[in-house]
Short mmCIF file of C-alpha atoms and ligand atoms in Angstrom, two decimals:
data_model
loop_
_atom_site.label_atom_id
_atom_site.label_comp_id
_atom_site.label_asym_id
_atom_site.label_seq_id
_atom_site.Cartn_x
_atom_site.Cartn_y
_atom_site.Cartn_z
CA MET A 303 127.21 -66.42 -40.66
CA HIS A 304 128.94 -63.30 -39.30
CA PRO A 305 129.86 -63.63 -35.60
CA LEU A 306 127.89 -60.45 -34.83
CA ALA A 307 124.78 -62.03 -36.40
CA LEU A 308 125.25 -65.12 -34.25
CA LYS A 309 125.61 -62.90 -31.18
CA THR A 310 122.49 -60.91 -32.11
CA ASN A 311 120.49 -64.09 -32.70
CA GLU A 312 121.33 -65.35 -29.19
CA GLN A 313 119.00 -62.64 -27.85
CA LEU A 314 116.01 -63.76 -29.89
CA PRO A 315 113.50 -66.43 -28.83
CA GLU A 316 112.94 -69.41 -31.12
CA ARG A 317 109.59 -68.19 -32.39
CA VAL A 318 110.98 -64.83 -33.50
CA MET A 319 113.94 -66.59 -35.15
CA ALA A 320 111.43 -68.72 -37.06
CA MET A 321 109.78 -65.55 -38.39
CA LEU A 322 112.98 -64.11 -39.84
CA SER A 323 114.01 -64.68 -43.45
CA GLN A 324 117.41 -66.10 -44.30
CA ARG A 325 118.58 -62.51 -44.75
CA GLY A 326 116.91 -61.49 -41.51
CA ARG A 327 118.67 -64.27 -39.59
CA SER A 328 122.06 -63.27 -40.93
CA ALA A 329 121.46 -59.50 -40.52
CA TYR A 330 123.61 -57.68 -37.96
CA PHE A 331 124.79 -54.18 -37.23
CA PRO A 332 128.51 -53.75 -37.95
CA SER A 333 129.19 -52.18 -34.58
CA ALA A 334 132.88 -53.10 -34.59
CA GLY A 335 133.72 -51.55 -37.98
CA ILE A 336 134.07 -47.97 -39.20
CA LEU A 337 130.93 -46.89 -37.35
CA GLY A 338 131.94 -48.32 -33.98
CA GLN A 339 135.53 -47.12 -34.22
CA SER A 340 134.35 -43.64 -35.26
CA ALA A 341 131.94 -43.50 -32.34
CA GLU A 342 134.77 -44.38 -29.96
CA ALA A 343 136.94 -41.61 -31.42
CA LYS A 344 134.26 -38.92 -31.12
CA GLY A 345 135.76 -36.01 -29.18
CA ALA A 346 139.36 -37.15 -29.70
CA ALA A 347 141.83 -34.23 -30.16
CA ILE A 348 142.56 -35.36 -33.70
CA ASN A 349 139.75 -37.33 -35.31
CA ALA A 350 140.68 -38.98 -38.60
CA THR A 351 138.00 -41.65 -38.61
CA ILE A 352 134.65 -41.27 -40.37
CA GLY A 353 134.34 -40.24 -44.00
CA ILE A 354 133.17 -36.68 -43.72
CA ALA A 355 135.18 -33.47 -43.91
CA LEU A 356 135.71 -31.34 -40.82
CA ASP A 357 136.94 -27.76 -40.83
CA ASP A 358 140.00 -26.73 -38.85
CA SER A 359 137.94 -26.25 -35.69
CA GLY A 360 136.40 -29.72 -35.97
CA ASP A 361 132.96 -28.70 -37.24
CA PRO A 362 131.47 -30.29 -40.37
CA MET A 363 132.56 -28.48 -43.52
CA HIS A 364 129.74 -27.20 -45.68
CA LEU A 365 129.04 -24.85 -48.56
CA PRO A 366 127.58 -21.58 -47.22
CA GLY A 367 124.88 -21.50 -49.92
CA LEU A 368 123.57 -24.89 -48.76
CA LYS A 369 123.45 -23.77 -45.13
CA ASP A 370 121.53 -20.61 -46.12
CA VAL A 371 118.52 -22.57 -47.40
CA ILE A 372 117.90 -24.57 -44.22
CA GLY A 373 116.66 -23.58 -40.80
CA VAL A 374 118.67 -26.03 -38.68
CA GLU A 375 122.26 -25.80 -37.48
CA ALA A 376 125.01 -27.12 -39.75
CA LYS A 377 125.84 -29.89 -37.26
CA ASP A 378 122.24 -31.16 -37.55
CA ALA A 379 122.22 -31.29 -41.31
CA PHE A 380 125.56 -31.94 -42.95
CA PRO A 381 127.10 -34.91 -41.10
CA TYR A 382 125.64 -38.39 -41.49
CA ALA A 383 122.85 -39.42 -39.15
CA PRO A 384 123.29 -42.81 -37.45
CA SER A 385 121.89 -45.81 -39.38
CA TYR A 386 119.44 -46.25 -36.49
CA GLY A 387 118.29 -42.66 -36.97
CA LYS A 388 118.88 -39.50 -35.01
CA PRO A 389 118.56 -40.58 -31.35
CA ALA A 390 116.50 -37.58 -30.21
CA LEU A 391 114.09 -38.06 -33.12
CA ARG A 392 113.66 -41.77 -32.33
CA ASP A 393 112.79 -40.93 -28.73
CA GLN A 394 110.49 -38.10 -29.77
CA TRP A 395 108.63 -40.34 -32.24
CA LEU A 396 108.15 -43.03 -29.60
CA LEU A 397 106.87 -40.44 -27.14
CA MET A 398 104.43 -39.13 -29.76
CA MET A 399 103.39 -42.68 -30.73
CA LYS A 400 102.47 -43.35 -27.10
CA GLY A 401 100.59 -40.05 -26.95
CA LYS A 402 98.61 -40.92 -30.09
CA ASN A 403 98.04 -44.50 -28.91
CA PRO A 404 97.36 -44.29 -25.16
CA SER A 405 96.97 -48.07 -24.77
CA LEU A 406 100.64 -48.45 -25.75
CA SER A 407 101.75 -46.58 -22.63
CA GLU A 408 102.16 -49.75 -20.55
CA ILE A 409 103.43 -51.91 -23.43
CA GLN A 410 107.11 -52.54 -24.12
CA THR A 411 108.17 -51.82 -27.70
CA SER A 412 111.48 -51.37 -29.44
CA ARG A 413 112.83 -47.90 -30.04
CA PRO A 414 111.78 -46.83 -33.54
CA VAL A 415 114.51 -47.19 -36.18
CA VAL A 416 114.51 -44.51 -38.88
CA THR A 417 114.01 -45.51 -42.53
CA ASN A 418 113.90 -43.53 -45.76
CA ALA A 419 110.11 -43.20 -45.32
CA LEU A 420 107.58 -46.03 -45.47
CA THR A 421 108.44 -47.60 -48.81
CA HIS A 422 111.94 -48.20 -47.54
CA GLY A 423 110.52 -49.34 -44.17
CA LEU A 424 108.39 -51.92 -46.00
CA SER A 425 111.42 -52.97 -48.02
CA VAL A 426 113.55 -53.35 -44.88
CA ALA A 427 110.74 -55.40 -43.30
CA ALA A 428 110.54 -57.54 -46.45
CA SER A 429 114.28 -58.11 -46.25
CA LEU A 430 114.03 -59.17 -42.60
CA PHE A 431 110.96 -61.42 -42.93
CA ALA A 432 110.28 -62.50 -46.54
CA ASP A 433 112.14 -65.33 -48.24
CA PRO A 434 111.68 -66.14 -51.93
CA GLY A 435 108.53 -68.26 -52.18
CA ASP A 436 107.04 -66.93 -48.93
CA THR A 437 103.47 -65.68 -49.04
CA LEU A 438 102.31 -62.24 -47.93
CA ILE A 439 98.67 -62.43 -46.84
CA THR A 440 96.93 -59.15 -47.58
CA PRO A 441 93.40 -57.87 -48.23
CA ASP A 442 92.72 -57.62 -51.98
CA ARG A 443 92.61 -53.83 -51.77
CA PHE A 444 96.26 -53.00 -51.18
CA TRP A 445 98.80 -50.41 -52.26
CA GLY A 446 100.11 -51.60 -55.64
CA ASN A 447 103.74 -50.91 -54.74
CA TYR A 448 103.62 -53.96 -52.42
CA ARG A 449 104.07 -55.98 -55.63
CA LEU A 450 107.36 -54.28 -56.47
CA ILE A 451 108.56 -54.45 -52.87
CA PHE A 452 107.57 -57.97 -51.85
CA GLU A 453 107.25 -59.84 -55.16
CA HIS A 454 109.79 -58.19 -57.41
CA GLY A 455 112.19 -57.16 -54.65
CA PHE A 456 112.17 -60.25 -52.47
CA GLY A 457 110.50 -63.04 -54.47
CA ALA A 458 107.52 -63.41 -52.13
CA GLN A 459 103.99 -64.01 -53.42
CA ILE A 460 100.99 -61.93 -52.54
CA ASP A 461 97.92 -63.93 -51.54
CA THR A 462 94.73 -61.95 -51.04
CA TYR A 463 91.35 -62.31 -49.38
CA PRO A 464 88.36 -60.08 -50.17
CA THR A 465 88.79 -56.93 -48.08
CA PHE A 466 85.13 -56.50 -47.24
CA SER A 467 82.31 -58.69 -46.17
CA GLY A 468 79.17 -56.57 -46.67
CA SER A 469 79.94 -53.14 -45.28
CA GLY A 470 82.59 -54.33 -42.81
CA TYR A 471 86.07 -55.82 -42.73
CA ASN A 472 86.32 -59.45 -43.80
CA VAL A 473 87.95 -60.86 -40.67
CA SER A 474 86.93 -64.42 -41.53
CA GLY A 475 88.70 -64.09 -44.91
CA LEU A 476 91.89 -63.27 -43.01
CA ARG A 477 91.28 -66.16 -40.61
CA GLU A 478 90.86 -68.63 -43.47
CA LYS A 479 94.18 -67.62 -45.03
CA LEU A 480 95.98 -67.76 -41.67
CA LEU A 481 94.74 -71.25 -40.84
CA ASP A 482 95.13 -72.66 -44.35
CA GLY A 483 97.76 -75.42 -44.58
CA ALA A 484 100.26 -76.81 -42.09
CA PRO A 485 101.31 -74.45 -39.27
CA GLY A 486 104.45 -72.44 -40.05
CA LYS A 487 105.47 -68.87 -40.68
CA ARG A 488 102.69 -66.47 -41.63
CA LEU A 489 103.45 -63.03 -43.03
CA VAL A 490 100.47 -60.68 -42.91
CA SER A 491 99.98 -57.03 -43.81
CA LEU A 492 97.37 -54.67 -42.38
CA ASN A 493 96.87 -51.10 -43.57
CA PHE A 494 94.42 -48.71 -41.88
CA PRO A 495 93.38 -46.20 -43.14
CA ASN A 496 93.67 -48.28 -46.27
CA ASN A 497 95.04 -47.29 -49.63
CA PRO A 498 93.03 -47.46 -51.92
CA THR A 499 89.68 -47.78 -50.09
CA GLY A 500 90.04 -45.27 -47.24
CA TYR A 501 88.70 -47.83 -44.77
CA THR A 502 89.66 -48.14 -41.10
CA CYS A 503 88.16 -50.93 -39.03
CA THR A 504 85.92 -50.45 -36.01
CA PRO A 505 87.24 -51.26 -32.52
CA GLY A 506 85.20 -54.50 -32.65
CA GLU A 507 86.76 -55.52 -35.96
CA GLY A 508 90.21 -54.63 -34.59
CA GLU A 509 89.65 -56.98 -31.65
CA ALA A 510 88.35 -59.68 -33.98
CA ILE A 511 91.50 -59.33 -36.13
CA ARG A 512 93.62 -59.63 -32.98
CA ASP A 513 91.68 -62.72 -31.93
CA VAL A 514 92.15 -64.57 -35.23
CA LEU A 515 95.86 -63.72 -35.17
CA ILE A 516 96.06 -65.13 -31.63
CA GLU A 517 94.14 -68.21 -32.76
CA ALA A 518 96.68 -68.70 -35.57
CA ALA A 519 99.60 -68.25 -33.16
CA GLU A 520 98.01 -70.72 -30.69
CA ALA A 521 97.70 -73.20 -33.56
CA GLY A 522 101.50 -73.11 -33.88
CA ASN A 523 101.95 -70.44 -36.52
CA ASP A 524 104.68 -67.84 -36.13
CA VAL A 525 102.95 -64.70 -37.32
CA VAL A 526 104.62 -61.50 -38.48
CA VAL A 527 102.14 -58.65 -38.88
CA LEU A 528 103.34 -55.71 -40.94
CA ILE A 529 101.23 -52.74 -39.91
CA ASP A 530 101.37 -50.05 -42.57
CA ASP A 531 100.26 -46.93 -40.72
CA ALA A 532 101.00 -44.50 -43.56
CA TYR A 533 97.69 -42.63 -43.12
CA PHE A 534 97.52 -42.90 -39.33
CA GLY A 535 95.44 -40.23 -37.62
CA LEU A 536 93.16 -39.33 -40.54
CA VAL A 537 89.93 -40.79 -39.15
CA TYR A 538 86.79 -38.75 -39.77
CA GLU A 539 83.91 -40.77 -38.31
CA PRO A 540 82.98 -41.73 -34.74
CA GLY A 541 83.04 -45.43 -33.92
CA ILE A 542 86.21 -46.11 -35.94
CA MET A 543 89.55 -47.14 -34.41
CA THR A 544 91.59 -44.06 -33.63
CA GLU A 545 94.56 -46.00 -32.25
CA SER A 546 96.80 -48.09 -34.47
CA ILE A 547 96.05 -51.81 -34.47
CA PHE A 548 99.69 -52.05 -33.33
CA SER A 549 98.32 -51.20 -29.85
CA LEU A 550 96.28 -54.41 -29.89
CA LEU A 551 99.06 -56.59 -31.30
CA ALA A 552 102.32 -55.33 -29.78
CA ASP A 553 102.06 -57.63 -26.77
CA ALA A 554 99.23 -59.93 -27.88
CA HIS A 555 101.16 -63.24 -28.01
CA PRO A 556 104.73 -64.62 -28.14
CA GLY A 557 103.88 -66.02 -31.58
CA ILE A 558 102.84 -62.64 -32.99
CA LEU A 559 105.49 -60.08 -33.92
CA ALA A 560 103.91 -56.72 -34.67
CA VAL A 561 105.96 -54.43 -36.91
CA LYS A 562 104.73 -50.85 -37.07
CA ILE A 563 105.73 -49.05 -40.26
CA ASP A 564 104.92 -45.37 -40.05
CA GLY A 565 106.40 -41.96 -40.58
CA ALA A 566 106.15 -38.30 -41.38
CA THR A 567 105.18 -38.74 -45.04
CA LYS A 568 101.41 -38.44 -44.68
CA GLU A 569 101.09 -37.92 -40.92
CA ASP A 570 102.99 -34.66 -41.17
CA PHE A 571 102.29 -33.79 -44.80
CA ALA A 572 106.02 -34.16 -45.54
CA TRP A 573 106.04 -36.54 -48.53
CA GLY A 574 109.40 -35.43 -49.85
CA TYR A 575 111.26 -35.45 -46.53
CA ARG A 576 111.57 -39.24 -46.65
CA VAL A 577 111.47 -40.06 -42.94
CA GLY A 578 109.77 -43.20 -41.63
CA PHE A 579 110.14 -45.59 -38.71
CA LEU A 580 110.05 -49.31 -37.93
CA THR A 581 108.98 -50.31 -34.42
CA PHE A 582 108.61 -53.83 -33.03
CA GLY A 583 106.56 -55.45 -30.29
CA TYR A 584 105.63 -59.02 -29.33
CA GLY A 585 104.16 -60.82 -26.36
CA GLY A 586 106.73 -61.51 -23.63
CA SER A 587 109.42 -59.43 -25.32
CA THR A 588 112.63 -58.55 -23.53
CA GLY A 589 114.76 -55.42 -23.86
CA PRO A 590 117.76 -57.30 -25.32
CA ALA A 591 115.55 -59.10 -27.89
CA LEU A 592 113.96 -55.84 -29.04
CA ALA A 593 117.43 -54.28 -29.23
CA ALA A 594 118.55 -57.24 -31.36
CA LEU A 595 115.68 -56.52 -33.78
CA GLU A 596 116.73 -52.86 -33.85
CA ASP A 597 120.31 -53.95 -34.65
CA LYS A 598 119.14 -56.14 -37.53
CA THR A 599 116.95 -53.31 -38.83
CA ALA A 600 119.75 -50.73 -38.60
CA GLY A 601 122.13 -53.21 -40.27
CA THR A 602 119.63 -53.59 -43.12
CA VAL A 603 119.35 -49.79 -43.38
CA ARG A 604 123.15 -49.57 -43.39
CA GLY A 605 123.31 -52.10 -46.23
CA SER A 606 120.70 -50.35 -48.37
CA ILE A 607 120.77 -46.56 -47.91
CA SER A 608 123.41 -46.32 -45.15
CA ASN A 609 121.27 -43.80 -43.26
CA ALA A 610 118.26 -41.55 -43.81
CA ALA A 611 118.71 -37.84 -44.55
CA HIS A 612 119.96 -36.02 -41.47
CA VAL A 613 118.56 -32.65 -42.53
CA SER A 614 115.01 -34.05 -42.81
CA GLN A 615 115.26 -35.75 -39.43
CA SER A 616 116.44 -32.53 -37.78
CA MET A 617 113.76 -30.41 -39.43
CA LEU A 618 111.05 -32.80 -38.24
CA LEU A 619 112.46 -32.92 -34.72
CA THR A 620 112.38 -29.12 -34.59
CA ALA A 621 108.75 -29.13 -35.74
CA TYR A 622 107.73 -31.84 -33.24
CA GLN A 623 109.21 -29.82 -30.40
CA SER A 624 107.50 -26.61 -31.43
CA PRO A 625 104.69 -25.43 -29.13
CA ASP A 626 102.66 -24.81 -32.31
CA TYR A 627 102.91 -28.36 -33.67
CA ASP A 628 99.52 -29.52 -32.37
CA LYS A 629 97.86 -26.42 -33.80
CA TRP A 630 99.45 -26.98 -37.24
CA LYS A 631 98.29 -30.58 -37.17
CA SER A 632 94.72 -29.79 -36.23
CA GLU A 633 94.49 -27.09 -38.91
CA ALA A 634 95.69 -29.54 -41.55
CA PHE A 635 93.31 -32.22 -40.24
CA ALA A 636 90.40 -29.79 -40.51
CA VAL A 637 91.11 -29.26 -44.22
CA MET A 638 91.12 -33.02 -44.85
CA ALA A 639 88.01 -33.58 -42.73
CA ALA A 640 86.16 -30.83 -44.63
CA ARG A 641 86.92 -32.63 -47.91
CA TYR A 642 85.69 -35.93 -46.46
CA THR A 643 82.52 -34.20 -45.26
CA ALA A 644 82.01 -32.69 -48.72
CA VAL A 645 82.27 -36.20 -50.23
CA ARG A 646 79.65 -37.58 -47.82
CA LYS A 647 77.35 -34.62 -48.39
CA THR A 648 77.66 -34.87 -52.17
CA LEU A 649 76.81 -38.58 -52.10
CA ASN A 650 73.87 -38.02 -49.73
CA GLU A 651 72.45 -35.16 -51.78
CA ASN A 652 72.63 -37.04 -55.07
CA PRO A 653 70.83 -40.35 -54.65
CA ASP A 654 70.81 -40.73 -58.46
CA PHE A 655 74.59 -41.33 -58.35
CA ALA A 656 73.78 -44.75 -56.88
CA ASP A 657 72.52 -45.84 -60.33
CA ARG A 658 75.93 -44.98 -61.80
CA PHE A 659 78.49 -45.98 -59.20
CA GLU A 660 78.65 -47.60 -55.80
CA PRO A 661 81.15 -46.43 -53.18
CA MET A 662 83.05 -49.13 -51.28
CA PRO A 663 83.17 -48.73 -47.47
CA PHE A 664 85.26 -45.68 -46.50
CA ASN A 665 85.65 -43.54 -43.39
CA SER A 666 89.25 -42.26 -43.23
CA GLY A 667 92.52 -41.51 -44.99
CA TYR A 668 92.98 -39.91 -48.41
CA PHE A 669 90.71 -41.93 -50.68
CA LEU A 670 87.51 -43.68 -51.51
CA CYS A 671 86.83 -46.19 -54.27
CA VAL A 672 83.68 -46.40 -56.36
CA ARG A 673 82.59 -49.18 -58.70
CA PRO A 674 80.48 -48.56 -61.81
CA VAL A 675 77.10 -50.25 -61.30
CA ALA A 676 76.28 -51.22 -64.90
CA ALA A 677 77.97 -54.32 -66.26
CA GLY A 678 80.51 -53.56 -68.95
CA VAL A 679 81.37 -50.04 -67.72
CA GLU A 680 85.12 -50.39 -67.30
CA PRO A 681 86.85 -48.08 -64.78
CA GLU A 682 89.67 -47.47 -67.26
CA ALA A 683 87.18 -46.28 -69.89
CA VAL A 684 85.54 -43.97 -67.33
CA ARG A 685 88.95 -42.62 -66.35
CA ARG A 686 89.80 -41.79 -69.95
CA VAL A 687 86.47 -40.05 -70.58
CA LEU A 688 86.86 -38.10 -67.33
CA LEU A 689 90.25 -36.84 -68.39
CA GLU A 690 89.45 -36.16 -72.03
CA ARG A 691 85.92 -34.73 -71.73
CA PHE A 692 85.77 -33.38 -68.17
CA ASP A 693 89.37 -32.39 -67.40
CA THR A 694 89.17 -34.58 -64.27
CA GLY A 695 91.84 -37.04 -63.12
CA VAL A 696 91.17 -40.20 -61.08
CA ILE A 697 92.88 -43.58 -60.82
CA ALA A 698 91.42 -46.74 -62.37
CA THR A 699 92.41 -49.77 -60.28
CA GLY A 700 91.00 -53.01 -61.65
CA ASP A 701 87.26 -53.05 -60.98
CA SER A 702 87.09 -49.67 -59.27
CA ILE A 703 87.95 -45.98 -59.49
CA ARG A 704 90.09 -44.49 -56.73
CA ILE A 705 89.29 -40.88 -55.86
CA ALA A 706 91.86 -38.94 -53.83
CA PHE A 707 89.67 -36.39 -52.07
CA SER A 708 92.85 -35.49 -50.17
CA SER A 709 93.98 -33.42 -53.13
CA ALA A 710 90.68 -31.88 -54.24
CA PRO A 711 89.48 -28.59 -52.68
CA ALA A 712 86.17 -29.12 -50.83
CA ASP A 713 84.29 -26.81 -53.20
CA SER A 714 85.40 -28.87 -56.23
CA ILE A 715 84.04 -32.12 -54.82
CA PRO A 716 80.39 -31.81 -56.00
CA THR A 717 81.65 -31.18 -59.55
CA LEU A 718 84.16 -34.02 -59.28
CA PHE A 719 81.36 -36.52 -58.51
CA ALA A 720 78.95 -35.00 -61.06
CA ASN A 721 81.69 -35.47 -63.67
CA ILE A 722 82.17 -39.11 -62.65
CA ALA A 723 78.41 -39.74 -62.96
CA ALA A 724 78.35 -38.08 -66.38
CA ALA A 725 81.39 -40.04 -67.55
CA VAL A 726 79.81 -43.31 -66.41
CA ASP A 727 76.68 -42.40 -68.43
CA LEU A 728 78.75 -41.68 -71.53
CA VAL A 729 80.63 -44.98 -71.28
CA ALA A 730 77.39 -46.90 -70.57
CA ALA A 731 75.77 -45.33 -73.67
CA ARG A 732 78.54 -46.52 -76.01
C1 PLP B 1064 99.63 -47.66 -47.90
C2 PLP B 1064 100.90 -46.95 -48.18
N1 PLP B 1064 102.02 -47.36 -47.58
C3 PLP B 1064 103.19 -46.75 -47.80
C4 PLP B 1064 103.29 -45.68 -48.66
C5 PLP B 1064 104.63 -45.10 -48.93
O1 PLP B 1064 104.93 -43.97 -48.25
P1 PLP B 1064 106.32 -43.21 -48.39
O2 PLP B 1064 106.08 -42.09 -49.34
O3 PLP B 1064 106.60 -42.77 -47.00
O4 PLP B 1064 107.35 -44.15 -48.89
C6 PLP B 1064 102.15 -45.22 -49.31
C7 PLP B 1064 102.27 -44.09 -50.25
O5 PLP B 1064 101.45 -43.80 -51.08
C8 PLP B 1064 100.93 -45.87 -49.07
O6 PLP B 1064 99.81 -45.47 -49.68
#
C-alpha cells in the first residue's frame, strides 16, 4: 500500500476502515507529486511546473474565441480546477446545504468534494465502498444506472426490498435486509425524491429509517448509506420531508457513515454542466478523519477524471453568489409545482382513470409511476401504442410506466393522461 494511503488510514476509526472497499482503503491523494509541487511553486518568478500553458505575463493562455463565449474570467475557466473542486465553490455549496437543511447547522460534516455530477459521484462512492461480491441494498424502485455503476463497474450485487408498504415507505423491508445474516458491512442507498416513483418519505418515515439503521449499527453492522439527493428540493406537498435524510444520519451513530451525493444537475437545472458533490458525516467524527475521507475521494477523482470542469464550477459559483439566485430558483420551482398540481388535478377529475391505471405513491421530484390495472396489459405495449397512435412518449420500466411531468407543460398534462387511458384501453382490447 502507498505510504500516503497508510498515513491517511491512520486518521480513520476502525469502523470506517471496515466500511471501505479494498480500493477505498488503498486510496490516497498524491499530495507530494506534481500537484503538491505545483502548489508550492505557485507565485514563483518562473513557474515551470504544472501542465498548462501560461502567456508571457503568467496568465493562462487561451483562444480568444473560447473566452468570448463565456461570462467568467479566463483564470476561472481555462486552468485546471483542483481535484477536490474549486475551494470557493466547495465552501459555498456547504453553506447552501446548511441553509437548505437547517438541522445540519450544528453537525460536523466534511467539506464537499466536487465530482463530475452525480453519476460520477456515485461511481466514486462505489469505488470507495463496494468490493466485488458486496451487496447494495436498495428499494426495488431505483435509477437503472445503478446497475451499470455498482454491478457492471464494481462487481457489486443489487439486492432490493419492495419500496412501498401500502401507501408509505417500506421501512420494515429495509430493516429485514439490514439485519439479514451475520453482522458485517452493509451498503445501503436511499434516494428521495425517488427516481422513478417521485416519492419522498414523511418526517416520521425518515426517523423510522434512521432508527432501523441505528439498530443495524448497534447490532455490529458497519453501515454506509449512500444518499442520492439528485432531486433535492422538489417537494410539492405538506407533511413530506423537506430536509435531506442526510440531516438525520450525518451524526446518528459511529457505525453509520452517511455519504451525501448531490449537485447542480437537477437542483439548479444545469444537467449539462456536470457538477456534483460528495459530503461525508458520521457519529463522533473528527476533523482529521473527515479530511482523510476527502483525500481519498479527491484521489479517486484524480484517478478517474483528474478534476471536474473549471468553467462549470465558476459559472455556478457566480450564479450562487448572485442576489437574484433565490428568485430564479423559486420561479423554476413554481413551474415544476404547477405541473405536479396539474397531475393531481387531472387524476382527481378523472376517477375513471382508476379502472385503467393506478398511480404509485408520489409527492415530489420529476416523475410518477402508474401501473395498468388489468392483468396482461404490459407497460411496454402501452408505451408503443402511446408513441405510435398518440404521439406521446413515456418510459416503460418493468411493471409500470414512468411519466416525467417535469418535461411536460402543465396544459398538456390532461391530454397526456387521457392518452395513457386510451392506450391502456386499446392494449386491453387486443
Ligand atoms: C436518482 C438519480 N441519481 C443520479 C442521477 C445522475 O445525475 P447526473 O446527471 O448529475 O449524473 C440521476 C439522473 O437522472 C438520477 O435520476
